[in-house]
CSV table of C-alpha atoms in Angstrom, one decimal:
chain,number,residue,atom,x,y,z
A,1,UNK,CA,39.0,-27.7,56.2
A,2,UNK,CA,37.1,-26.0,54.1
A,3,UNK,CA,39.6,-25.7,51.6
A,4,UNK,CA,40.1,-29.3,51.8
A,5,UNK,CA,36.6,-30.3,51.1
A,6,UNK,CA,36.6,-27.4,48.1
A,7,UNK,CA,40.0,-29.0,46.4
A,8,UNK,CA,38.0,-32.4,46.9
A,9,UNK,CA,34.6,-31.5,45.5
A,10,UNK,CA,36.9,-29.7,42.4
A,11,UNK,CA,38.8,-33.0,41.9
A,12,UNK,CA,36.2,-35.1,41.9
A,13,UNK,CA,33.6,-32.1,39.5
A,14,UNK,CA,36.9,-32.7,37.2
A,15,UNK,CA,37.2,-36.1,37.1
A,16,UNK,CA,33.3,-36.5,36.7
A,17,UNK,CA,34.0,-34.4,33.7
A,18,UNK,CA,36.8,-36.2,32.5
A,19,UNK,CA,34.8,-39.1,32.4
A,20,UNK,CA,31.7,-38.0,31.0
A,21,UNK,CA,33.7,-36.3,28.0
A,22,UNK,CA,36.0,-39.0,27.5
A,23,UNK,CA,33.0,-41.8,27.4
A,24,UNK,CA,31.8,-39.4,24.8
A,25,UNK,CA,34.6,-38.9,22.8
A,26,UNK,CA,34.9,-42.7,22.7
A,27,UNK,CA,31.1,-43.3,21.6
A,28,UNK,CA,31.8,-40.9,18.7
A,29,UNK,CA,34.9,-42.3,17.8
A,30,UNK,CA,32.8,-46.3,17.7
A,31,UNK,CA,29.8,-44.0,16.0
A,32,UNK,CA,32.7,-43.6,13.4
A,33,UNK,CA,34.2,-46.6,13.2
A,34,UNK,CA,31.4,-48.1,12.6
A,35,UNK,CA,30.0,-46.1,9.9
A,36,UNK,CA,33.4,-46.6,7.8
A,37,UNK,CA,32.9,-50.2,8.3
A,38,UNK,CA,29.7,-50.1,6.6
A,39,UNK,CA,30.1,-47.7,4.1
A,40,UNK,CA,33.4,-50.5,3.0
A,41,UNK,CA,31.0,-53.3,2.9
A,42,UNK,CA,28.2,-51.2,1.1
A,43,UNK,CA,30.6,-49.2,-1.6
A,44,UNK,CA,33.1,-52.0,-2.0
A,45,UNK,CA,36.1,-50.4,-3.8
A,46,UNK,CA,34.7,-46.9,-3.6
A,47,UNK,CA,34.9,-46.7,0.7
A,48,UNK,CA,37.9,-45.1,0.1
A,49,UNK,CA,36.3,-42.2,-2.0
A,50,UNK,CA,33.4,-42.1,0.2
A,51,UNK,CA,35.3,-41.5,3.4
A,52,UNK,CA,37.7,-38.9,1.3
A,53,UNK,CA,34.2,-37.3,0.5
A,54,UNK,CA,32.7,-37.7,4.5
A,55,UNK,CA,35.9,-35.2,5.2
A,56,UNK,CA,34.4,-32.1,4.1
A,57,UNK,CA,30.9,-32.9,5.6
A,58,UNK,CA,30.9,-30.6,8.3
A,59,UNK,CA,31.7,-27.4,6.8
A,60,UNK,CA,30.4,-28.7,3.6
A,61,UNK,CA,26.5,-29.6,4.6
A,62,UNK,CA,26.6,-29.6,8.5
A,63,UNK,CA,27.1,-32.9,9.1
A,64,UNK,CA,29.9,-34.8,11.2
A,65,UNK,CA,32.0,-37.8,9.1
A,66,UNK,CA,30.2,-40.7,10.7
A,67,UNK,CA,26.5,-38.8,9.8
A,68,UNK,CA,27.3,-38.1,6.5
A,69,UNK,CA,28.7,-42.0,6.3
A,70,UNK,CA,25.5,-43.4,7.6
A,71,UNK,CA,23.5,-41.5,5.7
A,72,UNK,CA,25.1,-42.2,1.8
A,73,UNK,CA,25.6,-45.9,3.3
A,74,UNK,CA,22.0,-46.2,4.0
A,75,UNK,CA,20.5,-44.6,0.5
A,76,UNK,CA,23.8,-47.3,-1.0
A,77,UNK,CA,22.0,-50.4,0.3
A,78,UNK,CA,18.8,-49.0,-0.9
A,79,UNK,CA,20.1,-48.8,-4.6
A,80,UNK,CA,22.3,-51.7,-5.0
A,81,UNK,CA,19.5,-54.5,-4.5
A,82,UNK,CA,17.7,-52.8,-7.2
A,83,UNK,CA,20.9,-53.4,-9.7
A,84,UNK,CA,22.8,-50.1,-9.4
A,85,UNK,CA,26.6,-50.5,-9.6
A,86,UNK,CA,28.7,-49.7,-6.9
A,87,UNK,CA,30.6,-46.8,-8.7
A,88,UNK,CA,26.9,-45.3,-9.6
A,89,UNK,CA,25.4,-45.9,-6.2
A,90,UNK,CA,28.3,-44.3,-4.4
A,91,UNK,CA,28.0,-41.1,-6.8
A,92,UNK,CA,24.3,-41.4,-6.5
A,93,UNK,CA,24.4,-41.2,-2.5
A,94,UNK,CA,26.8,-38.8,-2.0
A,95,UNK,CA,25.2,-36.3,-4.3
A,96,UNK,CA,22.0,-36.5,-2.3
A,97,UNK,CA,23.1,-36.6,1.1
A,98,UNK,CA,25.0,-33.0,-0.1
A,99,UNK,CA,21.3,-32.5,-1.3
A,100,UNK,CA,19.4,-32.9,1.9
A,101,UNK,CA,22.3,-30.4,3.4
A,102,UNK,CA,21.3,-28.1,1.0
A,103,UNK,CA,17.1,-28.4,1.3
A,104,UNK,CA,17.6,-28.9,5.0
A,105,UNK,CA,19.3,-25.2,4.9
A,106,UNK,CA,16.9,-23.7,2.3
A,107,UNK,CA,14.2,-24.8,4.2
A,108,UNK,CA,15.4,-24.5,7.8
A,109,UNK,CA,15.1,-27.9,8.3
A,110,UNK,CA,16.7,-30.9,10.0
A,111,UNK,CA,19.1,-33.0,8.0
A,112,UNK,CA,18.5,-35.8,8.8
A,113,UNK,CA,14.6,-35.5,8.3
A,114,UNK,CA,15.4,-33.7,5.3
A,115,UNK,CA,17.6,-37.0,4.1
A,116,UNK,CA,14.9,-39.7,5.0
A,117,UNK,CA,12.6,-37.5,2.9
A,118,UNK,CA,14.8,-37.8,0.1
A,119,UNK,CA,15.4,-41.5,0.9
A,120,UNK,CA,11.3,-42.3,0.7
A,121,UNK,CA,11.4,-40.2,-2.7
A,122,UNK,CA,13.4,-42.7,-4.5
A,123,UNK,CA,11.8,-45.2,-2.7
A,124,UNK,CA,8.7,-44.6,-4.7
A,125,UNK,CA,6.8,-42.0,-1.9
A,126,UNK,CA,6.0,-38.5,-3.6
A,127,UNK,CA,4.4,-36.9,-0.1
A,128,UNK,CA,7.6,-36.6,2.0
A,129,UNK,CA,9.1,-33.6,-0.8
A,130,UNK,CA,5.9,-32.6,-2.4
A,131,UNK,CA,5.8,-29.5,0.3
A,132,UNK,CA,9.2,-28.8,-0.6
A,133,UNK,CA,8.7,-28.2,-4.5
A,134,UNK,CA,9.6,-31.8,-5.8
A,135,UNK,CA,6.6,-34.0,-7.5
A,136,UNK,CA,7.0,-37.2,-7.6
A,137,UNK,CA,3.6,-38.5,-8.7
A,138,UNK,CA,4.1,-41.7,-10.7
A,139,UNK,CA,2.6,-39.9,-13.7
A,140,UNK,CA,4.8,-36.7,-13.3
A,141,UNK,CA,8.4,-38.8,-12.7
A,142,UNK,CA,7.1,-41.3,-16.0
A,143,UNK,CA,6.4,-38.1,-17.9
A,144,UNK,CA,9.9,-36.9,-17.0
A,145,UNK,CA,11.5,-40.2,-17.5
A,146,UNK,CA,10.3,-40.4,-20.9
A,147,UNK,CA,11.7,-37.3,-21.7
A,148,UNK,CA,15.0,-37.9,-20.7
A,149,UNK,CA,15.0,-41.0,-22.5
A,150,UNK,CA,15.6,-43.2,-18.4
A,151,UNK,CA,12.4,-45.3,-20.3
A,152,UNK,CA,10.4,-45.9,-23.7
A,153,UNK,CA,6.7,-45.8,-24.5
A,154,UNK,CA,5.3,-48.6,-23.3
A,155,UNK,CA,8.3,-49.6,-20.7
A,156,UNK,CA,7.6,-50.0,-17.0
A,157,UNK,CA,8.7,-47.5,-14.2
A,158,UNK,CA,10.0,-49.6,-11.9
A,159,UNK,CA,12.7,-50.6,-9.7
A,160,UNK,CA,16.2,-49.1,-10.5
A,161,UNK,CA,14.9,-47.1,-13.6
A,162,UNK,CA,12.1,-45.5,-11.6
A,163,UNK,CA,14.8,-44.8,-8.7
A,164,UNK,CA,17.3,-43.5,-11.6
A,165,UNK,CA,14.1,-41.3,-12.8
A,166,UNK,CA,13.5,-39.7,-9.3
A,167,UNK,CA,17.2,-39.3,-8.4
A,168,UNK,CA,17.4,-36.9,-11.9
A,169,UNK,CA,13.8,-35.2,-10.9
A,170,UNK,CA,14.6,-34.6,-7.7
A,171,UNK,CA,17.5,-32.8,-8.7
A,172,UNK,CA,15.8,-31.2,-11.5
A,173,UNK,CA,13.1,-29.8,-8.7
A,174,UNK,CA,15.4,-28.3,-6.8
A,175,UNK,CA,17.8,-26.1,-8.8
A,176,UNK,CA,17.1,-23.3,-6.4
A,177,UNK,CA,17.7,-24.8,-3.4
A,178,UNK,CA,21.0,-26.3,-4.4
A,179,UNK,CA,24.1,-24.8,-2.9
A,180,UNK,CA,21.9,-23.2,0.1
A,181,UNK,CA,24.5,-24.4,2.7
A,182,UNK,CA,27.2,-23.0,1.1
A,183,UNK,CA,25.4,-19.6,0.3
A,184,UNK,CA,24.7,-19.0,3.7
A,185,UNK,CA,27.5,-21.2,5.4
A,186,UNK,CA,28.3,-18.1,7.9
A,187,UNK,CA,24.4,-17.5,9.3
A,188,UNK,CA,23.3,-18.7,12.6
A,189,UNK,CA,21.7,-21.7,11.6
A,190,UNK,CA,24.4,-23.2,9.5
A,191,UNK,CA,27.3,-21.7,11.7
A,192,UNK,CA,25.7,-23.8,14.9
A,193,UNK,CA,25.3,-27.1,12.2
A,194,UNK,CA,29.3,-26.7,11.4
A,195,UNK,CA,29.6,-26.1,14.8
A,196,UNK,CA,28.0,-29.3,16.0
A,197,UNK,CA,29.6,-31.3,13.4
A,198,UNK,CA,33.2,-30.0,13.9
A,199,UNK,CA,32.5,-31.0,17.7
A,200,UNK,CA,31.7,-34.4,16.9
A,201,UNK,CA,34.4,-35.0,14.7
A,202,UNK,CA,37.1,-33.4,17.0
A,203,UNK,CA,35.5,-35.5,20.0
A,204,UNK,CA,35.8,-38.9,17.5
A,205,UNK,CA,39.5,-37.8,16.7
A,206,UNK,CA,40.4,-37.5,20.2
A,207,UNK,CA,38.4,-40.9,21.2
A,208,UNK,CA,40.1,-42.9,18.6
A,209,UNK,CA,42.9,-42.9,21.5
A,210,UNK,CA,41.1,-44.0,23.9
A,211,UNK,CA,38.8,-46.6,22.1
A,212,UNK,CA,41.0,-49.8,22.5
A,213,UNK,CA,41.3,-49.0,26.4
A,214,UNK,CA,37.8,-48.8,26.5
A,215,UNK,CA,37.0,-52.0,24.2
A,216,UNK,CA,39.6,-54.0,25.9
A,217,UNK,CA,37.9,-53.5,29.6
A,218,UNK,CA,34.7,-54.2,28.3
A,219,UNK,CA,35.9,-57.4,26.6
A,220,UNK,CA,37.8,-58.4,29.9
A,221,UNK,CA,34.7,-57.4,31.8
A,222,UNK,CA,32.6,-59.9,29.9
A,223,UNK,CA,34.9,-62.2,30.2
A,224,UNK,CA,34.5,-62.2,33.5
A,225,UNK,CA,30.5,-62.4,33.6
A,226,UNK,CA,30.9,-65.3,31.6
A,227,UNK,CA,32.9,-67.1,33.9
A,228,UNK,CA,30.7,-66.2,36.6
A,229,UNK,CA,27.7,-67.6,34.8
A,230,UNK,CA,29.0,-70.7,33.7
A,231,UNK,CA,30.5,-71.0,37.3
A,232,UNK,CA,27.0,-70.8,38.8
A,233,UNK,CA,25.7,-72.8,36.4
A,234,UNK,CA,28.4,-75.6,36.9
A,235,UNK,CA,27.1,-75.4,40.7
A,236,UNK,CA,23.6,-75.8,40.4
């Protein structure tokens, strides 16, 4: 009897573990699918290139594919309304996501938080990146833009002109930090980031096989619940 109880408990534990593992895998696959869709919508003909680029994100700068695509899309969605061409927005978005990984590595910060600081800098906020050696105060960016020929004397530094100047100044001010992830990829912190990102990517690959089944079941349940609501409404 004890053996039977033990076997049942082990079987139950294995079943629960499989359920939660499959659930996480399906969620990872769904996140990746949504990120691919978003990148296609934002980067249009450049979507395929962005997705190819994302395949080296885990070992290149410590982000899962879904995270890299989401990050790039968030920057692209900000740049395009400013008037940047889609291919420029794609190139700049890739570069800023890579830089976020390098700066996070160099300063021992969270990559997603560093990315948000970079996004804020491109949008005109100077404070988030200031302690990391990037001076995006208006006067500093204006002087930089004049030297680089981004604007002429007397031109207004706003919109796309500011974003382009800020982008180039961020790169100019972070020369020492660029490439740090690759230089220290075998260190504990970056090894853990790579492991985490590669695990998410593997889960997404595994979950792709199960997603249609889970998606179909969810749609069936939703249809059933809708029918129940309709029936109750009709009855009363």
